mmCIF file of C-alpha atoms in Angstrom:
data_model
loop_
_atom_site.group_PDB
_atom_site.id
_atom_site.type_symbol
_atom_site.label_atom_id
_atom_site.label_comp_id
_atom_site.label_asym_id
_atom_site.label_seq_id
_atom_site.Cartn_x
_atom_site.Cartn_y
_atom_site.Cartn_z
ATOM 1 C CA UNK K 1 -5.799 20.284 -9.059
ATOM 2 C CA UNK K 2 -8.926 18.507 -9.427
ATOM 3 C CA UNK K 3 -11.873 18.685 -7.064
ATOM 4 C CA UNK K 4 -13.644 15.775 -5.523
ATOM 5 C CA UNK K 5 -17.039 15.139 -7.605
ATOM 6 C CA UNK K 6 -18.779 14.671 -4.016
ATOM 7 C CA UNK K 7 -18.617 17.708 -1.874
ATOM 8 C CA UNK K 8 -20.514 18.874 1.338
ATOM 9 C CA UNK K 9 -23.545 20.944 0.647
ATOM 10 C CA UNK K 10 -26.201 23.236 2.833
ATOM 11 C CA UNK K 11 -28.982 21.255 1.674
ATOM 12 C CA UNK K 12 -31.272 20.079 4.330
ATOM 13 C CA UNK K 13 -30.725 16.372 5.668
ATOM 14 C CA UNK K 14 -33.938 16.387 6.951
ATOM 15 C CA UNK K 15 -35.729 17.372 3.491
ATOM 16 C CA UNK K 16 -33.651 15.022 1.614
ATOM 17 C CA UNK K 17 -34.973 11.716 4.003
ATOM 18 C CA UNK K 18 -38.457 12.828 3.690
ATOM 19 C CA UNK K 19 -38.133 13.082 -0.188
ATOM 20 C CA UNK K 20 -36.720 9.548 -0.587
ATOM 21 C CA UNK K 21 -38.967 7.326 -2.482
ATOM 22 C CA UNK K 22 -40.292 4.681 -2.326
ATOM 23 C CA UNK K 23 -41.964 5.350 1.314
ATOM 24 C CA UNK K 24 -40.140 1.926 2.875
ATOM 25 C CA UNK K 25 -36.789 3.228 1.624
ATOM 26 C CA UNK K 26 -37.872 6.605 3.367
ATOM 27 C CA UNK K 27 -38.233 5.095 6.555
ATOM 28 C CA UNK K 28 -35.378 2.848 6.609
ATOM 29 C CA UNK K 29 -33.141 6.187 5.596
ATOM 30 C CA UNK K 30 -34.597 7.749 8.818
ATOM 31 C CA UNK K 31 -33.748 4.675 10.667
ATOM 32 C CA UNK K 32 -30.266 4.507 9.335
ATOM 33 C CA UNK K 33 -29.776 8.301 10.073
ATOM 34 C CA UNK K 34 -30.514 7.438 13.904
ATOM 35 C CA UNK K 35 -28.127 4.607 13.643
ATOM 36 C CA UNK K 36 -25.298 6.887 12.208
ATOM 37 C CA UNK K 37 -25.901 9.638 14.569
ATOM 38 C CA UNK K 38 -25.488 7.151 17.543
ATOM 39 C CA UNK K 39 -22.709 5.379 16.051
ATOM 40 C CA UNK K 40 -20.714 8.446 15.252
ATOM 41 C CA UNK K 41 -21.592 11.267 17.700
ATOM 42 C CA UNK K 42 -21.819 13.446 14.642
ATOM 43 C CA UNK K 43 -24.600 15.354 13.031
ATOM 44 C CA UNK K 44 -25.287 14.810 9.210
ATOM 45 C CA UNK K 45 -24.418 16.872 6.595
ATOM 46 C CA UNK K 46 -25.414 16.272 2.722
ATOM 47 C CA UNK K 47 -22.584 15.502 0.301
ATOM 48 C CA UNK K 48 -23.625 15.990 -3.314
ATOM 49 C CA UNK K 49 -27.485 15.697 -3.789
ATOM 50 C CA UNK K 50 -27.815 12.118 -2.229
ATOM 51 C CA UNK K 51 -25.381 11.032 0.212
ATOM 52 C CA UNK K 52 -25.966 12.040 4.214
ATOM 53 C CA UNK K 53 -22.504 11.751 5.504
ATOM 54 C CA UNK K 54 -21.535 11.809 9.204
ATOM 55 C CA UNK K 55 -17.840 13.441 10.048
ATOM 56 C CA UNK K 56 -15.002 14.531 7.661
ATOM 57 C CA UNK K 57 -11.311 14.171 7.128
ATOM 58 C CA UNK K 58 -8.875 15.816 5.257
ATOM 59 C CA UNK K 59 -6.291 13.567 3.363
ATOM 60 C CA UNK K 60 -3.164 14.418 1.644
ATOM 61 C CA UNK K 61 -1.391 11.750 -0.850
ATOM 62 C CA UNK K 62 1.968 11.335 -1.656
ATOM 63 C CA UNK K 63 1.048 12.607 -4.964
ATOM 64 C CA UNK K 64 0.041 16.316 -3.560
ATOM 65 C CA UNK K 65 -3.433 15.660 -4.280
ATOM 66 C CA UNK K 66 -5.617 16.726 -1.461
ATOM 67 C CA UNK K 67 -9.079 17.281 -0.134
ATOM 68 C CA UNK K 68 -11.884 16.568 2.108
ATOM 69 C CA UNK K 69 -14.187 13.856 2.129
ATOM 70 C CA UNK K 70 -17.050 12.321 4.654
ATOM 71 C CA UNK K 71 -15.662 9.763 7.207
ATOM 72 C CA UNK K 72 -18.822 7.576 6.725
ATOM 73 C CA UNK K 73 -22.568 7.883 5.438
ATOM 74 C CA UNK K 74 -25.267 6.457 3.462
ATOM 75 C CA UNK K 75 -27.467 6.851 0.232
ATOM 76 C CA UNK K 76 -30.889 5.581 0.084
ATOM 77 C CA UNK K 77 -30.658 4.323 -3.440
ATOM 78 C CA UNK K 78 -33.704 3.484 -5.450
ATOM 79 C CA UNK K 79 -32.618 -0.333 -5.734
ATOM 80 C CA UNK K 80 -30.540 -0.683 -2.575
ATOM 81 C CA UNK K 81 -28.785 1.504 0.222
ATOM 82 C CA UNK K 82 -25.336 2.489 -0.442
ATOM 83 C CA UNK K 83 -23.308 2.186 2.846
ATOM 84 C CA UNK K 84 -19.838 4.017 3.086
ATOM 85 C CA UNK K 85 -17.719 2.533 5.571
ATOM 86 C CA UNK K 86 -13.982 4.051 5.327
ATOM 87 C CA UNK K 87 -11.501 3.376 4.479
ATOM 88 C CA UNK K 88 -12.244 0.587 2.491
ATOM 89 C CA UNK K 89 -8.637 -1.171 2.286
ATOM 90 C CA UNK K 90 -9.237 -2.424 6.106
ATOM 91 C CA UNK K 91 -10.165 -6.031 6.661
ATOM 92 C CA UNK K 92 -13.763 -6.396 8.391
ATOM 93 C CA UNK K 93 -14.674 -9.866 7.289
ATOM 94 C CA UNK K 94 -15.259 -11.146 11.146
ATOM 95 C CA UNK K 95 -17.938 -8.318 11.418
ATOM 96 C CA UNK K 96 -19.143 -8.468 8.083
ATOM 97 C CA UNK K 97 -19.697 -12.404 8.515
ATOM 98 C CA UNK K 98 -21.966 -11.555 11.218
ATOM 99 C CA UNK K 99 -23.850 -8.641 9.274
ATOM 100 C CA UNK K 100 -26.458 -10.657 7.308
ATOM 101 C CA UNK K 101 -27.408 -10.239 3.550
ATOM 102 C CA UNK K 102 -25.213 -7.369 1.800
ATOM 103 C CA UNK K 103 -23.025 -7.032 -1.121
ATOM 104 C CA UNK K 104 -19.520 -5.424 -0.769
ATOM 105 C CA UNK K 105 -17.604 -2.748 -2.830
ATOM 106 C CA UNK K 106 -14.526 -1.197 -2.490
ATOM 107 C CA UNK K 107 -15.237 1.311 0.400
ATOM 108 C CA UNK K 108 -19.272 0.501 0.713
ATOM 109 C CA UNK K 109 -22.135 -1.741 1.470
ATOM 110 C CA UNK K 110 -24.960 -2.542 -0.712
ATOM 111 C CA UNK K 111 -28.230 -3.626 1.447
ATOM 112 C CA UNK K 112 -31.510 -3.839 -0.338
ATOM 113 C CA UNK K 113 -33.600 -3.985 3.217
ATOM 114 C CA UNK K 114 -32.553 -3.228 6.316
ATOM 115 C CA UNK K 115 -34.660 -6.031 7.748
ATOM 116 C CA UNK K 116 -31.957 -8.310 5.982
ATOM 117 C CA UNK K 117 -29.100 -7.205 8.294
ATOM 118 C CA UNK K 118 -28.446 -6.745 12.086
ATOM 119 C CA UNK K 119 -28.439 -3.291 12.839
ATOM 120 C CA UNK K 120 -26.326 -3.489 15.615
ATOM 121 C CA UNK K 121 -23.261 -5.266 13.773
ATOM 122 C CA UNK K 122 -23.764 -2.217 11.108
ATOM 123 C CA UNK K 123 -23.149 0.370 14.341
ATOM 124 C CA UNK K 124 -20.019 -1.909 15.194
ATOM 125 C CA UNK K 125 -18.631 -1.673 11.545
ATOM 126 C CA UNK K 126 -19.373 1.953 11.448
ATOM 127 C CA UNK K 127 -17.486 2.750 14.325
ATOM 128 C CA UNK K 128 -14.746 0.169 13.691
ATOM 129 C CA UNK K 129 -14.427 2.159 10.034
ATOM 130 C CA UNK K 130 -13.933 5.407 11.888
ATOM 131 C CA UNK K 131 -11.588 4.281 14.419
ATOM 132 C CA UNK K 132 -9.025 3.041 11.542
ATOM 133 C CA UNK K 133 -10.238 6.053 9.372
ATOM 134 C CA UNK K 134 -9.216 8.380 12.122
ATOM 135 C CA UNK K 135 -5.872 6.325 12.718
ATOM 136 C CA UNK K 136 -4.692 7.551 9.139
ATOM 137 C CA UNK K 137 -6.582 10.968 8.654
ATOM 138 C CA UNK K 138 -8.177 12.341 11.862
ATOM 139 C CA UNK K 139 -11.603 12.331 11.564
ATOM 140 C CA UNK K 140 -13.649 16.001 12.262
ATOM 141 C CA UNK K 141 -17.266 16.468 13.117
ATOM 142 C CA UNK K 142 -18.770 18.424 9.957
#
C-alpha cells in the first residue's frame, strides 16, 4: 500500500517559521500560526518540509486505502500562502464570499497577502472545516 507523500515530521515549527522568506511572508506565517492555534486549540506540527499542520485524522476508504493526514494547516509559499481547509468537498461559499481576495483549489485556499483577507472570517472557515471533517473522520490533536 502506498504511503502519503506528506507525513508528519519532528522538525521544529518555530525554526521553520523563522526561516520563511521574504521577511513579510515570515511575519504573516507567524500571524497564521497564532490564528490556527486559536481557531483549532491544537499545537502545530510540521508535515513534510513546508506544511504547518494542526490536528490529524485517520481515514479509511472503501478501497482499503488508509492513512493519517493533517486536519488543517498552511504553507507559506514564496508566491502565496496555501491554506489547507479540509474536507475539500464541502460548500463554504457563504463564508468564502466574506473572506476577501483569494483563489480556491480543491481543498485549499491561495492568498497572496493576509491584508487581502478578513482574518476573523478565516478563523470561522478553519473552525467550520474542522467541524465538517470531524463529522466524517474524527480529528485528534497531533
